[in-house]
PDB file of C-alpha atoms in Angstrom:
ATOM      1  CA  UNK I   1       0.617  -0.201   0.215  1.00 79.00           C
ATOM      2  CA  UNK I   2       1.721   3.313  -1.282  1.00 83.00           C
ATOM      3  CA  UNK I   3       0.083   6.584   0.821  1.00 91.00           C
ATOM      4  CA  UNK I   4       0.435   9.857  -1.590  1.00 94.00           C
ATOM      5  CA  UNK I   5       0.530  13.282   0.873  1.00 95.00           C
ATOM      6  CA  UNK I   6      -0.032  16.325  -0.769  1.00 95.00           C
ATOM      7  CA  UNK I   7       1.715  19.714  -0.044  1.00 95.00           C
ATOM      8  CA  UNK I   8       3.185  23.754  -0.887  1.00 97.00           C
ATOM      9  CA  UNK I   9      -0.649  24.401  -1.399  1.00 96.00           C
ATOM     10  CA  UNK I  10      -2.035  27.826  -1.085  1.00 97.00           C
ATOM     11  CA  UNK I  11      -3.141  31.454  -1.627  1.00 98.00           C
ATOM     12  CA  UNK I  12      -0.663  33.129  -4.992  1.00 98.00           C
ATOM     13  CA  UNK I  13      -1.401  36.447  -7.367  1.00 98.00           C
ATOM     14  CA  UNK I  14      -1.980  35.519 -10.342  1.00 98.00           C
ATOM     15  CA  UNK I  15       2.038  35.468 -12.345  1.00 98.00           C
ATOM     16  CA  UNK I  16       3.330  34.043  -9.481  1.00 98.00           C
ATOM     17  CA  UNK I  17       4.760  30.509  -8.205  1.00 98.00           C
ATOM     18  CA  UNK I  18       4.010  28.076  -6.180  1.00 98.00           C
ATOM     19  CA  UNK I  19       5.507  24.517  -5.052  1.00 98.00           C
ATOM     20  CA  UNK I  20       3.505  21.144  -4.628  1.00 98.00           C
ATOM     21  CA  UNK I  21       5.105  17.865  -3.325  1.00 97.00           C
ATOM     22  CA  UNK I  22       3.792  14.360  -2.976  1.00 95.00           C
ATOM     23  CA  UNK I  23       5.132  12.219  -1.141  1.00 93.00           C
ATOM     24  CA  UNK I  24       4.740   8.539  -0.672  1.00 90.00           C
ATOM     25  CA  UNK I  25       4.815   6.446   2.638  1.00 86.00           C
ATOM     26  CA  UNK I  26       3.957   2.529   3.207  1.00 80.00           C
ATOM     27  CA  UNK I  27       6.003   1.812   0.725  1.00 71.00           C
ATOM     28  CA  UNK I  28       7.575   3.126  -1.878  1.00 69.00           C
ATOM     29  CA  UNK I  29       6.772   3.751  -5.319  1.00 71.00           C
ATOM     30  CA  UNK I  30       8.788   2.107  -7.351  1.00 74.00           C
ATOM     31  CA  UNK I  31       7.783   1.519 -10.552  1.00 82.00           C
ATOM     32  CA  UNK I  32       5.025   3.697 -10.503  1.00 88.00           C
ATOM     33  CA  UNK I  33       4.321   6.214 -12.972  1.00 91.00           C
ATOM     34  CA  UNK I  34       3.615   9.616 -11.202  1.00 92.00           C
ATOM     35  CA  UNK I  35       1.056  11.764 -11.977  1.00 95.00           C
ATOM     36  CA  UNK I  36      -1.055  14.909 -10.906  1.00 97.00           C
ATOM     37  CA  UNK I  37      -4.427  15.646 -11.628  1.00 97.00           C
ATOM     38  CA  UNK I  38      -6.883  18.865 -10.937  1.00 97.00           C
ATOM     39  CA  UNK I  39     -10.189  19.653  -9.813  1.00 97.00           C
ATOM     40  CA  UNK I  40     -11.492  23.081  -9.990  1.00 96.00           C
ATOM     41  CA  UNK I  41     -15.364  23.145  -8.046  1.00 92.00           C
ATOM     42  CA  UNK I  42     -18.120  21.659 -10.817  1.00 94.00           C
ATOM     43  CA  UNK I  43     -15.529  19.927 -12.746  1.00 96.00           C
ATOM     44  CA  UNK I  44     -13.755  16.913 -13.873  1.00 95.00           C
ATOM     45  CA  UNK I  45     -10.365  15.273 -12.449  1.00 96.00           C
ATOM     46  CA  UNK I  46      -8.153  15.784 -15.012  1.00 96.00           C
ATOM     47  CA  UNK I  47      -4.816  15.340 -15.541  1.00 96.00           C
ATOM     48  CA  UNK I  48      -2.148  18.223 -15.967  1.00 97.00           C
ATOM     49  CA  UNK I  49       1.186  16.437 -16.119  1.00 97.00           C
ATOM     50  CA  UNK I  50       2.127  13.006 -15.879  1.00 95.00           C
ATOM     51  CA  UNK I  51       6.181  11.125 -15.474  1.00 92.00           C
ATOM     52  CA  UNK I  52       6.993   7.601 -15.589  1.00 87.00           C
ATOM     53  CA  UNK I  53       8.883   6.187 -13.204  1.00 82.00           C
ATOM     54  CA  UNK I  54      12.222   6.378 -15.003  1.00 83.00           C
ATOM     55  CA  UNK I  55      11.272   9.991 -15.779  1.00 81.00           C
ATOM     56  CA  UNK I  56      11.659   9.371 -19.416  1.00 84.00           C
ATOM     57  CA  UNK I  57       8.522  10.546 -20.865  1.00 90.00           C
ATOM     58  CA  UNK I  58       6.851  13.219 -19.497  1.00 93.00           C
ATOM     59  CA  UNK I  59       3.014  14.342 -20.618  1.00 95.00           C
ATOM     60  CA  UNK I  60       1.936  18.140 -20.413  1.00 97.00           C
ATOM     61  CA  UNK I  61      -1.938  18.577 -20.835  1.00 97.00           C
ATOM     62  CA  UNK I  62      -1.844  22.188 -23.186  1.00 97.00           C
ATOM     63  CA  UNK I  63      -2.450  24.463 -20.866  1.00 97.00           C
ATOM     64  CA  UNK I  64      -0.124  24.462 -18.121  1.00 97.00           C
ATOM     65  CA  UNK I  65       2.595  23.122 -21.064  1.00 97.00           C
ATOM     66  CA  UNK I  66       5.187  26.398 -20.798  1.00 97.00           C
ATOM     67  CA  UNK I  67       5.106  26.622 -16.829  1.00 98.00           C
ATOM     68  CA  UNK I  68       4.117  23.740 -15.208  1.00 98.00           C
ATOM     69  CA  UNK I  69       7.458  21.346 -14.042  1.00 96.00           C
ATOM     70  CA  UNK I  70       6.719  17.838 -13.236  1.00 94.00           C
ATOM     71  CA  UNK I  71      10.092  15.851 -11.063  1.00 91.00           C
ATOM     72  CA  UNK I  72      10.530  13.103  -8.784  1.00 87.00           C
ATOM     73  CA  UNK I  73      13.199  11.731  -6.655  1.00 87.00           C
ATOM     74  CA  UNK I  74      12.821   8.245  -6.308  1.00 82.00           C
ATOM     75  CA  UNK I  75      15.071   7.980  -3.544  1.00 86.00           C
ATOM     76  CA  UNK I  76      13.377  10.182  -1.395  1.00 88.00           C
ATOM     77  CA  UNK I  77       9.833   8.834  -2.469  1.00 87.00           C
ATOM     78  CA  UNK I  78       9.101  12.295  -3.508  1.00 91.00           C
ATOM     79  CA  UNK I  79       7.783  14.217  -6.840  1.00 92.00           C
ATOM     80  CA  UNK I  80       6.604  18.125  -7.339  1.00 95.00           C
ATOM     81  CA  UNK I  81       5.229  20.590  -9.060  1.00 97.00           C
ATOM     82  CA  UNK I  82       6.746  23.593  -9.950  1.00 98.00           C
ATOM     83  CA  UNK I  83       4.117  25.951 -11.167  1.00 98.00           C
ATOM     84  CA  UNK I  84       4.595  29.220 -12.653  1.00 98.00           C
ATOM     85  CA  UNK I  85       3.027  32.216 -14.110  1.00 98.00           C
ATOM     86  CA  UNK I  86       0.010  30.964 -12.320  1.00 98.00           C
ATOM     87  CA  UNK I  87      -3.249  31.682 -13.454  1.00 98.00           C
ATOM     88  CA  UNK I  88      -6.845  32.593 -11.940  1.00 97.00           C
ATOM     89  CA  UNK I  89      -8.052  29.158 -13.901  1.00 96.00           C
ATOM     90  CA  UNK I  90      -4.814  27.084 -12.454  1.00 98.00           C
ATOM     91  CA  UNK I  91      -7.521  27.623  -8.956  1.00 98.00           C
ATOM     92  CA  UNK I  92      -8.571  24.091  -7.578  1.00 98.00           C
ATOM     93  CA  UNK I  93      -7.839  21.141  -6.159  1.00 98.00           C
ATOM     94  CA  UNK I  94      -4.259  19.491  -7.190  1.00 98.00           C
ATOM     95  CA  UNK I  95      -3.861  15.756  -6.515  1.00 97.00           C
ATOM     96  CA  UNK I  96      -0.546  13.350  -6.431  1.00 96.00           C
ATOM     97  CA  UNK I  97      -1.514   9.994  -8.593  1.00 95.00           C
ATOM     98  CA  UNK I  98       0.952   6.831  -8.725  1.00 92.00           C
ATOM     99  CA  UNK I  99      -0.273   3.929 -10.546  1.00 90.00           C
ATOM    100  CA  UNK I 100      -0.534   2.551 -14.663  1.00 88.00           C
ATOM    101  CA  UNK I 101       0.341   5.624 -17.330  1.00 89.00           C
ATOM    102  CA  UNK I 102      -3.088   6.838 -18.381  1.00 87.00           C
ATOM    103  CA  UNK I 103      -4.869  10.209 -18.404  1.00 88.00           C
ATOM    104  CA  UNK I 104      -7.948   8.384 -16.784  1.00 90.00           C
ATOM    105  CA  UNK I 105      -7.976   8.952 -13.080  1.00 90.00           C
ATOM    106  CA  UNK I 106      -9.494   5.675 -12.210  1.00 90.00           C
ATOM    107  CA  UNK I 107      -6.894   3.819 -13.657  1.00 90.00           C
ATOM    108  CA  UNK I 108      -4.201   5.324 -11.009  1.00 93.00           C
ATOM    109  CA  UNK I 109      -3.756   2.926  -7.984  1.00 91.00           C
ATOM    110  CA  UNK I 110      -2.756   5.067  -5.457  1.00 93.00           C
ATOM    111  CA  UNK I 111      -4.324   9.165  -4.402  1.00 96.00           C
ATOM    112  CA  UNK I 112      -3.517  12.139  -1.990  1.00 96.00           C
ATOM    113  CA  UNK I 113      -6.414  13.998   0.597  1.00 96.00           C
ATOM    114  CA  UNK I 114      -5.446  16.971  -2.244  1.00 97.00           C
ATOM    115  CA  UNK I 115      -4.088  20.420  -1.342  1.00 97.00           C
ATOM    116  CA  UNK I 116      -6.118  23.564  -3.131  1.00 98.00           C
ATOM    117  CA  UNK I 117      -4.569  26.201  -5.191  1.00 98.00           C
ATOM    118  CA  UNK I 118      -5.769  29.801  -5.105  1.00 98.00           C
ATOM    119  CA  UNK I 119      -4.626  32.101  -7.617  1.00 98.00           C
ATOM    120  CA  UNK I 120      -5.972  35.585  -6.857  1.00 97.00           C
ATOM    121  CA  UNK I 121      -6.041  37.903 -10.289  1.00 94.00           C
TER     122      UNK I 121
END
């Protein structure tokens, strides 16, 4: 069993930056793809970035490409999401997930509890 805990969310002005962290415990997330999803009120939970176990393959949604960067430190069992040039439309609850690489949230085996990111205009 893998437990994921996100941190780093908060309130930031448009144009600002935040770094989210996702720490895994319970067992290593060795072999798992890792991803960040986000869900705004009344909307679906959407994949925004995904990273393979080896970090050799990444996916970025168009909405965050060139602004967000995903990375992972497998030795620390931690994944990061560096978010720059934040926009009000980035406001959402951000979730980290571990599992098979997919765009569909139902494919992922493990989820964090979510962290709120609010971007003010």
